[in-house]
Amino acid sequence: MFATEMHLSTFVILVFQTLVLFAQLLFYLSRPKDSSRLRFLILIITYIFYNFFSGIYPDEQFTLNVFLQNIIAYLVGIIVVVYFIYYIYKEFDIYPFKYFDVRTLFFVLITAFVLLFIVPYYISGNLSLSRKIFISIPLMISFVFVYQIGNELIRIYKNPSASKSKYYKYRVVSGYLGLFTLSLMPVIVAFGDYQSIEQPVVNFGFIIMMTVYIFDFVYQAKQEASILAEIREKKSTTSNNNKFEIPQDIVAGILNNLKQFEDKEGYLKVKTTTISLAKKFNTNSKYLSNVVNLYKEKTFTEYINELKINYIIERLNRDKKFLNYTQRAIAKEVGFNTTEALSQAFYKKEKIKFSDYLKKIRGE
């Protein structure tokens, strides 16, 4: 295409991703404090850079020597892989490796790239040989990450409470598909530079992700319109007008974030406070506390505890293994520091001792 090495399929993919990039830029600018939108915006940019440079390099007609062109082409591939994994970690709040985070992954890949690709390539000038020496590391890492992250995403998908959000499960599936097709990059590269195969295969999962993301964004926009209508209704019926010193767009953002927080079961973490959650929502704890008080009609602690109790009841009714947990194990599973804290919260909501409830449900 255009007197370059770029294939038609790569060009079509780039055009589509560029259009989505502009749309996502508008989505992000409409709510610049939304970290999820920013992450997806950056993810699109990494894919565009990967497709562009992998599409045009290497090409002897450029003034930049072929050695550097190949380094750039492979380097952008490493960057898109590392950032994609970072995106999955953050978006679905999973960390499958205790001592192998994204920084470690990036360091390992870059070190392997320098020692096993750049150095042999510089010394021998043989691209095929250097590729074969280097590619074993990305191959091994891709298989391990697909397995580990895949297990985490499957666990999220199978969780019945994840279906609260209409498109959340679709995003989980598309995320796994994007990871799987991206993991095929080193497999294809191991056999040679086949752009007409590599770009469509590697981008297939991400294109599905982008499509699902757009549908999810439209759905969220409808939800936000409903939330804004609720805000206006509250504003017109409440007599405590000082509650509405918070701008409506901030209230809508907090309520939307709370819905996602509930869908992703973020309340199961042990130390969830207004400060920690407000930081995650990119707002302040006073705003968050006021919104919870008014729209959830309870204190923040009551709100978190009731979510935990509802989760316990729902899971006890569907999970026979969970039903046989000790009270201490159940408390730990849902983020209560002690069994006493669990018992107090349960009695306050259900008006029955947790021990008595367990005996009753186990008997049934």
mmCIF file of C-alpha atoms in Angstrom, residues 77-232:
data_model
loop_
_atom_site.group_PDB
_atom_site.id
_atom_site.type_symbol
_atom_site.label_atom_id
_atom_site.label_comp_id
_atom_site.label_asym_id
_atom_site.label_seq_id
_atom_site.Cartn_x
_atom_site.Cartn_y
_atom_site.Cartn_z
ATOM 1 C CA GLY A 77 5.214 -5.413 19.626
ATOM 2 C CA ILE A 78 6.663 -5.833 23.132
ATOM 3 C CA ILE A 79 5.060 -2.575 24.284
ATOM 4 C CA VAL A 80 1.572 -3.525 23.072
ATOM 5 C CA VAL A 81 1.823 -6.919 24.812
ATOM 6 C CA VAL A 82 2.943 -5.460 28.140
ATOM 7 C CA TYR A 83 0.360 -2.682 28.114
ATOM 8 C CA PHE A 84 -2.430 -5.079 27.134
ATOM 9 C CA ILE A 85 -1.657 -7.233 30.179
ATOM 10 C CA TYR A 86 -1.532 -4.108 32.361
ATOM 11 C CA TYR A 87 -4.944 -3.112 30.975
ATOM 12 C CA ILE A 88 -6.458 -6.525 31.793
ATOM 13 C CA TYR A 89 -4.969 -6.420 35.305
ATOM 14 C CA LYS A 90 -6.461 -3.017 36.030
ATOM 15 C CA GLU A 91 -9.766 -3.330 34.206
ATOM 16 C CA PHE A 92 -10.777 -6.610 35.839
ATOM 17 C CA ASP A 93 -8.819 -6.099 39.063
ATOM 18 C CA ILE A 94 -6.849 -9.342 38.798
ATOM 19 C CA TYR A 95 -3.248 -10.077 39.760
ATOM 20 C CA PRO A 96 -2.586 -13.746 38.955
ATOM 21 C CA PHE A 97 1.135 -13.609 39.755
ATOM 22 C CA LYS A 98 2.236 -12.662 43.255
ATOM 23 C CA TYR A 99 5.858 -11.843 42.415
ATOM 24 C CA PHE A 100 5.592 -11.189 38.684
ATOM 25 C CA ASP A 101 3.905 -7.870 38.051
ATOM 26 C CA VAL A 102 3.785 -5.811 34.861
ATOM 27 C CA ARG A 103 7.061 -4.018 35.610
ATOM 28 C CA THR A 104 8.848 -7.334 36.037
ATOM 29 C CA LEU A 105 7.320 -8.604 32.794
ATOM 30 C CA PHE A 106 8.512 -5.502 30.932
ATOM 31 C CA PHE A 107 12.013 -5.804 32.425
ATOM 32 C CA VAL A 108 12.277 -9.507 31.496
ATOM 33 C CA LEU A 109 11.110 -8.933 27.915
ATOM 34 C CA ILE A 110 13.345 -5.906 27.347
ATOM 35 C CA THR A 111 16.374 -7.685 28.815
ATOM 36 C CA ALA A 112 15.720 -10.731 26.640
ATOM 37 C CA PHE A 113 15.172 -8.464 23.626
ATOM 38 C CA VAL A 114 18.523 -6.719 24.103
ATOM 39 C CA LEU A 115 20.583 -9.821 24.917
ATOM 40 C CA LEU A 116 18.909 -12.378 22.664
ATOM 41 C CA PHE A 117 17.811 -10.249 19.706
ATOM 42 C CA ILE A 118 19.676 -6.941 19.372
ATOM 43 C CA VAL A 119 23.128 -8.274 20.276
ATOM 44 C CA PRO A 120 22.995 -11.380 18.026
ATOM 45 C CA TYR A 121 21.414 -9.337 15.238
ATOM 46 C CA TYR A 122 24.128 -6.656 15.508
ATOM 47 C CA ILE A 123 26.941 -9.219 15.501
ATOM 48 C CA SER A 124 25.631 -11.587 12.834
ATOM 49 C CA GLY A 125 23.345 -9.355 10.773
ATOM 50 C CA ASN A 126 21.085 -12.389 10.471
ATOM 51 C CA LEU A 127 17.482 -11.409 11.328
ATOM 52 C CA SER A 128 16.127 -14.964 11.057
ATOM 53 C CA LEU A 129 18.734 -16.370 13.448
ATOM 54 C CA SER A 130 18.246 -13.547 15.972
ATOM 55 C CA ARG A 131 14.482 -14.001 15.861
ATOM 56 C CA LYS A 132 14.799 -17.728 16.568
ATOM 57 C CA ILE A 133 17.126 -17.092 19.520
ATOM 58 C CA PHE A 134 14.853 -14.449 21.074
ATOM 59 C CA ILE A 135 11.391 -15.799 20.356
ATOM 60 C CA SER A 136 11.506 -18.661 22.892
ATOM 61 C CA ILE A 137 11.129 -16.193 25.802
ATOM 62 C CA PRO A 138 7.963 -14.421 24.476
ATOM 63 C CA LEU A 139 6.529 -17.826 23.515
ATOM 64 C CA MET A 140 6.944 -19.217 27.020
ATOM 65 C CA ILE A 141 5.640 -16.031 28.684
ATOM 66 C CA SER A 142 2.604 -15.846 26.372
ATOM 67 C CA PHE A 143 1.550 -19.418 27.172
ATOM 68 C CA VAL A 144 1.946 -18.897 30.924
ATOM 69 C CA PHE A 145 0.040 -15.609 30.931
ATOM 70 C CA VAL A 146 -2.782 -16.908 28.748
ATOM 71 C CA TYR A 147 -3.219 -19.821 31.153
ATOM 72 C CA GLN A 148 -3.029 -17.822 34.389
ATOM 73 C CA ILE A 149 -4.991 -14.753 33.325
ATOM 74 C CA GLY A 150 -7.413 -16.975 31.435
ATOM 75 C CA ASN A 151 -8.217 -18.864 34.635
ATOM 76 C CA GLU A 152 -8.914 -15.582 36.420
ATOM 77 C CA LEU A 153 -11.175 -14.315 33.643
ATOM 78 C CA ILE A 154 -13.034 -17.636 33.495
ATOM 79 C CA ARG A 155 -13.591 -17.411 37.256
ATOM 80 C CA ILE A 156 -15.028 -13.896 36.832
ATOM 81 C CA TYR A 157 -17.200 -15.016 33.925
ATOM 82 C CA LYS A 158 -18.643 -17.958 35.870
ATOM 83 C CA ASN A 159 -19.429 -15.788 38.873
ATOM 84 C CA PRO A 160 -23.234 -15.302 38.776
ATOM 85 C CA SER A 161 -23.041 -11.843 40.336
ATOM 86 C CA ALA A 162 -20.935 -10.638 37.402
ATOM 87 C CA SER A 163 -24.049 -10.817 35.237
ATOM 88 C CA LYS A 164 -25.483 -7.758 37.026
ATOM 89 C CA SER A 165 -23.932 -5.622 34.303
ATOM 90 C CA LYS A 166 -25.432 -6.248 30.882
ATOM 91 C CA TYR A 167 -22.155 -6.119 28.975
ATOM 92 C CA TYR A 168 -19.661 -7.003 31.706
ATOM 93 C CA LYS A 169 -19.489 -10.701 30.799
ATOM 94 C CA TYR A 170 -19.104 -9.779 27.133
ATOM 95 C CA ARG A 171 -16.157 -7.594 28.073
ATOM 96 C CA VAL A 172 -14.616 -10.476 30.046
ATOM 97 C CA VAL A 173 -14.960 -12.814 27.048
ATOM 98 C CA SER A 174 -13.609 -10.235 24.594
ATOM 99 C CA GLY A 175 -10.722 -9.482 26.979
ATOM 100 C CA TYR A 176 -9.737 -13.149 27.009
ATOM 101 C CA LEU A 177 -10.110 -13.351 23.225
ATOM 102 C CA GLY A 178 -7.898 -10.275 22.845
ATOM 103 C CA LEU A 179 -5.275 -11.834 25.116
ATOM 104 C CA PHE A 180 -5.404 -15.137 23.232
ATOM 105 C CA THR A 181 -5.005 -13.633 19.755
ATOM 106 C CA LEU A 182 -2.235 -11.336 21.015
ATOM 107 C CA SER A 183 -0.410 -14.362 22.457
ATOM 108 C CA LEU A 184 -0.282 -15.800 18.918
ATOM 109 C CA MET A 185 2.046 -12.963 17.862
ATOM 110 C CA PRO A 186 5.289 -14.751 18.893
ATOM 111 C CA VAL A 187 3.981 -18.004 17.392
ATOM 112 C CA ILE A 188 3.519 -16.372 13.979
ATOM 113 C CA VAL A 189 6.750 -14.364 14.227
ATOM 114 C CA ALA A 190 8.659 -17.578 15.012
ATOM 115 C CA PHE A 191 7.950 -18.763 11.455
ATOM 116 C CA GLY A 192 8.897 -15.456 9.805
ATOM 117 C CA ASP A 193 7.558 -12.025 8.885
ATOM 118 C CA TYR A 194 4.089 -12.781 7.534
ATOM 119 C CA GLN A 195 2.295 -9.452 7.895
ATOM 120 C CA SER A 196 -0.769 -10.619 5.950
ATOM 121 C CA ILE A 197 -1.305 -13.302 8.640
ATOM 122 C CA GLU A 198 0.103 -11.622 11.753
ATOM 123 C CA GLN A 199 -1.877 -8.364 11.716
ATOM 124 C CA PRO A 200 -5.382 -9.846 11.129
ATOM 125 C CA VAL A 201 -4.844 -12.646 13.674
ATOM 126 C CA VAL A 202 -3.268 -10.487 16.408
ATOM 127 C CA ASN A 203 -5.842 -7.706 15.954
ATOM 128 C CA PHE A 204 -8.918 -9.936 15.704
ATOM 129 C CA GLY A 205 -9.488 -10.197 19.459
ATOM 130 C CA PHE A 206 -8.854 -6.495 19.993
ATOM 131 C CA ILE A 207 -11.342 -5.541 17.267
ATOM 132 C CA ILE A 208 -13.959 -7.621 19.110
ATOM 133 C CA MET A 209 -12.942 -5.825 22.327
ATOM 134 C CA MET A 210 -13.414 -2.426 20.694
ATOM 135 C CA THR A 211 -16.840 -3.401 19.379
ATOM 136 C CA VAL A 212 -18.002 -4.650 22.783
ATOM 137 C CA TYR A 213 -16.539 -1.541 24.437
ATOM 138 C CA ILE A 214 -18.578 0.744 22.156
ATOM 139 C CA PHE A 215 -21.798 -1.155 22.916
ATOM 140 C CA ASP A 216 -20.975 -1.031 26.616
ATOM 141 C CA PHE A 217 -20.326 2.705 26.424
ATOM 142 C CA VAL A 218 -23.732 3.295 24.798
ATOM 143 C CA TYR A 219 -25.339 1.181 27.526
ATOM 144 C CA GLN A 220 -23.516 3.150 30.234
ATOM 145 C CA ALA A 221 -24.626 6.417 28.636
ATOM 146 C CA LYS A 222 -28.239 5.263 28.956
ATOM 147 C CA GLN A 223 -27.629 4.267 32.560
ATOM 148 C CA GLU A 224 -26.095 7.669 33.291
ATOM 149 C CA ALA A 225 -29.115 9.403 31.746
ATOM 150 C CA SER A 226 -31.284 7.395 34.132
ATOM 151 C CA ILE A 227 -29.036 8.366 37.044
ATOM 152 C CA LEU A 228 -29.245 12.049 36.100
ATOM 153 C CA ALA A 229 -33.041 11.771 36.043
ATOM 154 C CA GLU A 230 -32.889 10.257 39.523
ATOM 155 C CA ILE A 231 -30.645 13.108 40.695
ATOM 156 C CA ARG A 232 -33.103 15.701 39.417
#
